[in-house]
PDB file of C-alpha atoms in Angstrom:
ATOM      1  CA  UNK M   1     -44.370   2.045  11.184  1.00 77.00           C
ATOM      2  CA  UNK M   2     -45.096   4.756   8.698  1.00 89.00           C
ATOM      3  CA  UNK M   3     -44.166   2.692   5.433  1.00 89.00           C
ATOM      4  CA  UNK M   4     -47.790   1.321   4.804  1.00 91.00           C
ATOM      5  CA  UNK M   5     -48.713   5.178   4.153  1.00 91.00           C
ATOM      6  CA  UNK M   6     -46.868   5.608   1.585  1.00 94.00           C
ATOM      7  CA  UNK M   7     -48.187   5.225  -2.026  1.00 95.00           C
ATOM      8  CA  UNK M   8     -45.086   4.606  -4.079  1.00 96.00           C
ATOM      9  CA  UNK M   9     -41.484   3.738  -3.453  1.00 95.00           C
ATOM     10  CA  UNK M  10     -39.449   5.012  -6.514  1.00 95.00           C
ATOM     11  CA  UNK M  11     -36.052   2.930  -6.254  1.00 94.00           C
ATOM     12  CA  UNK M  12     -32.756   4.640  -6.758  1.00 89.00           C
ATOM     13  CA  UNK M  13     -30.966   3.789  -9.682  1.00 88.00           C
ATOM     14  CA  UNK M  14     -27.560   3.671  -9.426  1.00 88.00           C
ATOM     15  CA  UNK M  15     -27.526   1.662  -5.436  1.00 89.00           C
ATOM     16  CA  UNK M  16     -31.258  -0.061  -5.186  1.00 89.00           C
ATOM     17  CA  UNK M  17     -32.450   0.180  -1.638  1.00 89.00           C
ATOM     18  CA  UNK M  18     -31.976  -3.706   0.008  1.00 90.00           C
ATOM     19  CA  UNK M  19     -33.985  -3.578   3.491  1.00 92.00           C
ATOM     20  CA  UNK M  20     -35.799  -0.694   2.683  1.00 93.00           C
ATOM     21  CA  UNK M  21     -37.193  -1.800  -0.656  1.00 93.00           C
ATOM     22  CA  UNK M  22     -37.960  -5.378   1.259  1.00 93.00           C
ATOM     23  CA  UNK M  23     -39.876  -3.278   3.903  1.00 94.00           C
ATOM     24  CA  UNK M  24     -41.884  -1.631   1.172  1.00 95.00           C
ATOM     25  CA  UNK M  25     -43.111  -4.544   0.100  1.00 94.00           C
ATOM     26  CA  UNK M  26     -44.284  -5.766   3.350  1.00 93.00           C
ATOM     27  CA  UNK M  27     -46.356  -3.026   4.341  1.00 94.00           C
ATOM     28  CA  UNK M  28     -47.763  -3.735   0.865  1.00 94.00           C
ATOM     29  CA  UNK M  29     -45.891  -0.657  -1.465  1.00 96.00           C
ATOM     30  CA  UNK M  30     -45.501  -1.133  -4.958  1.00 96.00           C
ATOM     31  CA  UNK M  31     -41.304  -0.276  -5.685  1.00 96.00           C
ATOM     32  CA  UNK M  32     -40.658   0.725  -8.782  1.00 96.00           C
ATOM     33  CA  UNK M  33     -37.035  -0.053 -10.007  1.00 95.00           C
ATOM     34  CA  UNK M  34     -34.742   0.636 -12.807  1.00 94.00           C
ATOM     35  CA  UNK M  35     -32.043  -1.788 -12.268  1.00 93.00           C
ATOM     36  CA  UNK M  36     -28.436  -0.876 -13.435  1.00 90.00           C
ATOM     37  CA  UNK M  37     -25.814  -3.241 -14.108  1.00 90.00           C
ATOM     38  CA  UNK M  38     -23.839  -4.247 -10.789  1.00 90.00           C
ATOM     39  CA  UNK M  39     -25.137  -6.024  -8.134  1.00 90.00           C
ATOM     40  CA  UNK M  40     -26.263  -3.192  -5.882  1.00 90.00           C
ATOM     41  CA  UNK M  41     -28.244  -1.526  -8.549  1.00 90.00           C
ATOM     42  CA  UNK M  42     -30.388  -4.853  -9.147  1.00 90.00           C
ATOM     43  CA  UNK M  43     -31.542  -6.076  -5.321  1.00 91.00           C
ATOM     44  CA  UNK M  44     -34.900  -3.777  -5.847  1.00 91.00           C
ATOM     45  CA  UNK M  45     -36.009  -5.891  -9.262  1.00 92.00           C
ATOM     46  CA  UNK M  46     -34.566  -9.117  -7.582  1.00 92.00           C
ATOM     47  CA  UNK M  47     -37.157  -8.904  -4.822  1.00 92.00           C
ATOM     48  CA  UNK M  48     -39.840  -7.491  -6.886  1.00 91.00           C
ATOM     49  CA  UNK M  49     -39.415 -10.566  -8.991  1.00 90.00           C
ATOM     50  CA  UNK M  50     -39.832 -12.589  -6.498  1.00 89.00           C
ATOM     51  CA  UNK M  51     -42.862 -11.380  -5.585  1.00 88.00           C
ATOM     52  CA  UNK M  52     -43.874 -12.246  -9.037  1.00 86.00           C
ATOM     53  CA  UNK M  53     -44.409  -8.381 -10.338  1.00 88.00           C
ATOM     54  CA  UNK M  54     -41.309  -7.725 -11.800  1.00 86.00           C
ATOM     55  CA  UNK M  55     -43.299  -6.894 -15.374  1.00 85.00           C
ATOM     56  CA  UNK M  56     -45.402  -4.300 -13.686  1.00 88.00           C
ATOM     57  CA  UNK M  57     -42.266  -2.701 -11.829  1.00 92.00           C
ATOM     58  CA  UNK M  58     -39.751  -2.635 -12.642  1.00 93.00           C
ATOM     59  CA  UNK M  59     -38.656   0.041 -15.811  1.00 94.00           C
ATOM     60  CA  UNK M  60     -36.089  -0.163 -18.329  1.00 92.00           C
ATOM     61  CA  UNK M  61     -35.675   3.575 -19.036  1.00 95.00           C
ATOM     62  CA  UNK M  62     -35.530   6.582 -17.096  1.00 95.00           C
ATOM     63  CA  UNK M  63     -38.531   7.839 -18.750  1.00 96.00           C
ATOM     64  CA  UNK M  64     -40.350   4.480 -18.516  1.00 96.00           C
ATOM     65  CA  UNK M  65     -39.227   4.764 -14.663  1.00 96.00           C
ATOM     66  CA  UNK M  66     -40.930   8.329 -14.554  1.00 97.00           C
ATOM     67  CA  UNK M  67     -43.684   7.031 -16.194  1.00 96.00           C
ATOM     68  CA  UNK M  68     -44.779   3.931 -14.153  1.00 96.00           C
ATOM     69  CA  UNK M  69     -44.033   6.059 -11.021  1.00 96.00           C
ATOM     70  CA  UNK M  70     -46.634   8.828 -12.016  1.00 97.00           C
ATOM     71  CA  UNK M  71     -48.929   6.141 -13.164  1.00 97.00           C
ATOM     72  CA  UNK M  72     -48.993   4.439  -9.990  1.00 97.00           C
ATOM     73  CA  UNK M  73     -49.389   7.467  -8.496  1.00 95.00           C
ATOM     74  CA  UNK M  74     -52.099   9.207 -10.402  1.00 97.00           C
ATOM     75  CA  UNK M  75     -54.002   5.852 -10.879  1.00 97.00           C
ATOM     76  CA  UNK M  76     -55.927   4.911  -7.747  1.00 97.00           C
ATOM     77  CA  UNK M  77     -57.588   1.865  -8.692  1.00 97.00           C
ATOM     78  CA  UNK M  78     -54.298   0.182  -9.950  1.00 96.00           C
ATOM     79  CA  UNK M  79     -52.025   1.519  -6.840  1.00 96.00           C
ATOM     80  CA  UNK M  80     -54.799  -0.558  -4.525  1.00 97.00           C
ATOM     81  CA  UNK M  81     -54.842  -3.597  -6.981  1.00 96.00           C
ATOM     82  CA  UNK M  82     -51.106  -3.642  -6.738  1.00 95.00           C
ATOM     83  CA  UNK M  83     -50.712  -2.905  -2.630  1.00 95.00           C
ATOM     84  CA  UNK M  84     -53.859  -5.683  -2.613  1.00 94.00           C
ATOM     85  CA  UNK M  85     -51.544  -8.580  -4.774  1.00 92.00           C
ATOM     86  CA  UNK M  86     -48.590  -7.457  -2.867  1.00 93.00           C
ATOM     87  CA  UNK M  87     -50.110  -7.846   0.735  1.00 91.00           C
ATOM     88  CA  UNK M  88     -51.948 -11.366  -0.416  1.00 88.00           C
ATOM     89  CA  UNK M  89     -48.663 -12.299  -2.081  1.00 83.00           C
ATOM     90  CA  UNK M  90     -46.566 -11.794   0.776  1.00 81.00           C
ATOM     91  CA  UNK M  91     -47.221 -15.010   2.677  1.00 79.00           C
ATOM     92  CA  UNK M  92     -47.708 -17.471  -0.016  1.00 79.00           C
ATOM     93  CA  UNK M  93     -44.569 -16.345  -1.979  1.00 77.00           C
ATOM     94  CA  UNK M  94     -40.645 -16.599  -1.962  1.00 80.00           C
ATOM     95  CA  UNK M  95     -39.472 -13.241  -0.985  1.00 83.00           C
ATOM     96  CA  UNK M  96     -40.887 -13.302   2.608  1.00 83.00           C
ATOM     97  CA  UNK M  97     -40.653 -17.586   2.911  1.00 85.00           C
ATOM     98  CA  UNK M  98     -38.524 -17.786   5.593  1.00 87.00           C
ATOM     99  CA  UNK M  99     -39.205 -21.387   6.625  1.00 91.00           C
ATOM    100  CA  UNK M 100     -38.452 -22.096   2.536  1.00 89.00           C
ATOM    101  CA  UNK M 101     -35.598 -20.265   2.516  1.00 88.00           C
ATOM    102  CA  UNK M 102     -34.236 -22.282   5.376  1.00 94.00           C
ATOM    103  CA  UNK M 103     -35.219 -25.878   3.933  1.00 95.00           C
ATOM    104  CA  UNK M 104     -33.438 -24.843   0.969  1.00 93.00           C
ATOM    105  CA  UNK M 105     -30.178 -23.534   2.752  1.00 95.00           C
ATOM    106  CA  UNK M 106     -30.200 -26.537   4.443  1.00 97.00           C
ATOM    107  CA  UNK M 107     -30.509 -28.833   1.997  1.00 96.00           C
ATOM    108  CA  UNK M 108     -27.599 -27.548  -0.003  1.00 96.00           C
ATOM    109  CA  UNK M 109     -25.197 -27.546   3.123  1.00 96.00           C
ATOM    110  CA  UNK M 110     -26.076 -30.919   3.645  1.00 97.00           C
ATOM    111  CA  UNK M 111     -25.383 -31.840  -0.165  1.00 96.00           C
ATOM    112  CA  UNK M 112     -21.922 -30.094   0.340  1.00 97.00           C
ATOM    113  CA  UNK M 113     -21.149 -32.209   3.641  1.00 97.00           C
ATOM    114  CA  UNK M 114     -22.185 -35.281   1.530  1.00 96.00           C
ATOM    115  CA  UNK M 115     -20.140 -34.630  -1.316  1.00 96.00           C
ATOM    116  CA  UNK M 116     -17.279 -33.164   0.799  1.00 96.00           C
ATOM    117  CA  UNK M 117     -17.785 -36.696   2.871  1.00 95.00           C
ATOM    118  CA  UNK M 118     -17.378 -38.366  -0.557  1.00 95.00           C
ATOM    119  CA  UNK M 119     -14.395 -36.695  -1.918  1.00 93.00           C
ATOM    120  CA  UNK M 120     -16.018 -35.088  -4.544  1.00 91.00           C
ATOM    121  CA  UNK M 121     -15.037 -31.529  -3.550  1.00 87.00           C
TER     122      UNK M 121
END
């Protein structure tokens, strides 16, 4: 209930926040990321991309992660273009599709029936 106050989420590096970061976004706040290299350190720039921000958010360097974090949150105008693109994105994009998402699970259980059915698997 409190997550739309915030004005940054800074990501932690070495295990990226999964629900939390995802939260975040919905209540429209920009997460800044600096993926690792396993799995768990790369959920926060996964759903950031999919938001289509992953460019503006996600760092490659601690000091470019230091940086963009200040910068959001020094930088007024930018913070509410971001929380703005973020909210509008929300419904029109994959990360929160849910009706998409389920088309598209679906459709690939139904293309492993078929080819189970067929003897291809």
């Amino acid at each position: 209930r409190r997550m739309h106050l915030a004005d940054v989420f800074l990501d932690n590096h070495h295990v990226n926040a999964h629900t939390t970061a995802s939260e975040a976004l919905w209540a429209g706040v920009p997460v800044v990321t600096w993926p690792g290299q396993g799995m768990a350190s790369r959920v926060a720039s996964s759903l950031i991309a999919a938001i289509g921000l992953k460019n503006m958010l996600t760092a490659f360097t601690e000091e470019d992660f230091v940086r963009l974090g200040v910068a959001i949150a020094q930088n007024r105008k930018w913070r509410q273009a971001l929380r703005d693109k973020i909210r509008k994105d929300r419904m029109s994009g994959r990360l929160f599709d849910t009706d998409g998402w389920v088309k598209g699970m679906e459709s690939a259980m139904q293309r492993a029936w078929d080819a189970a059915a067929e003897g291809k698997i």
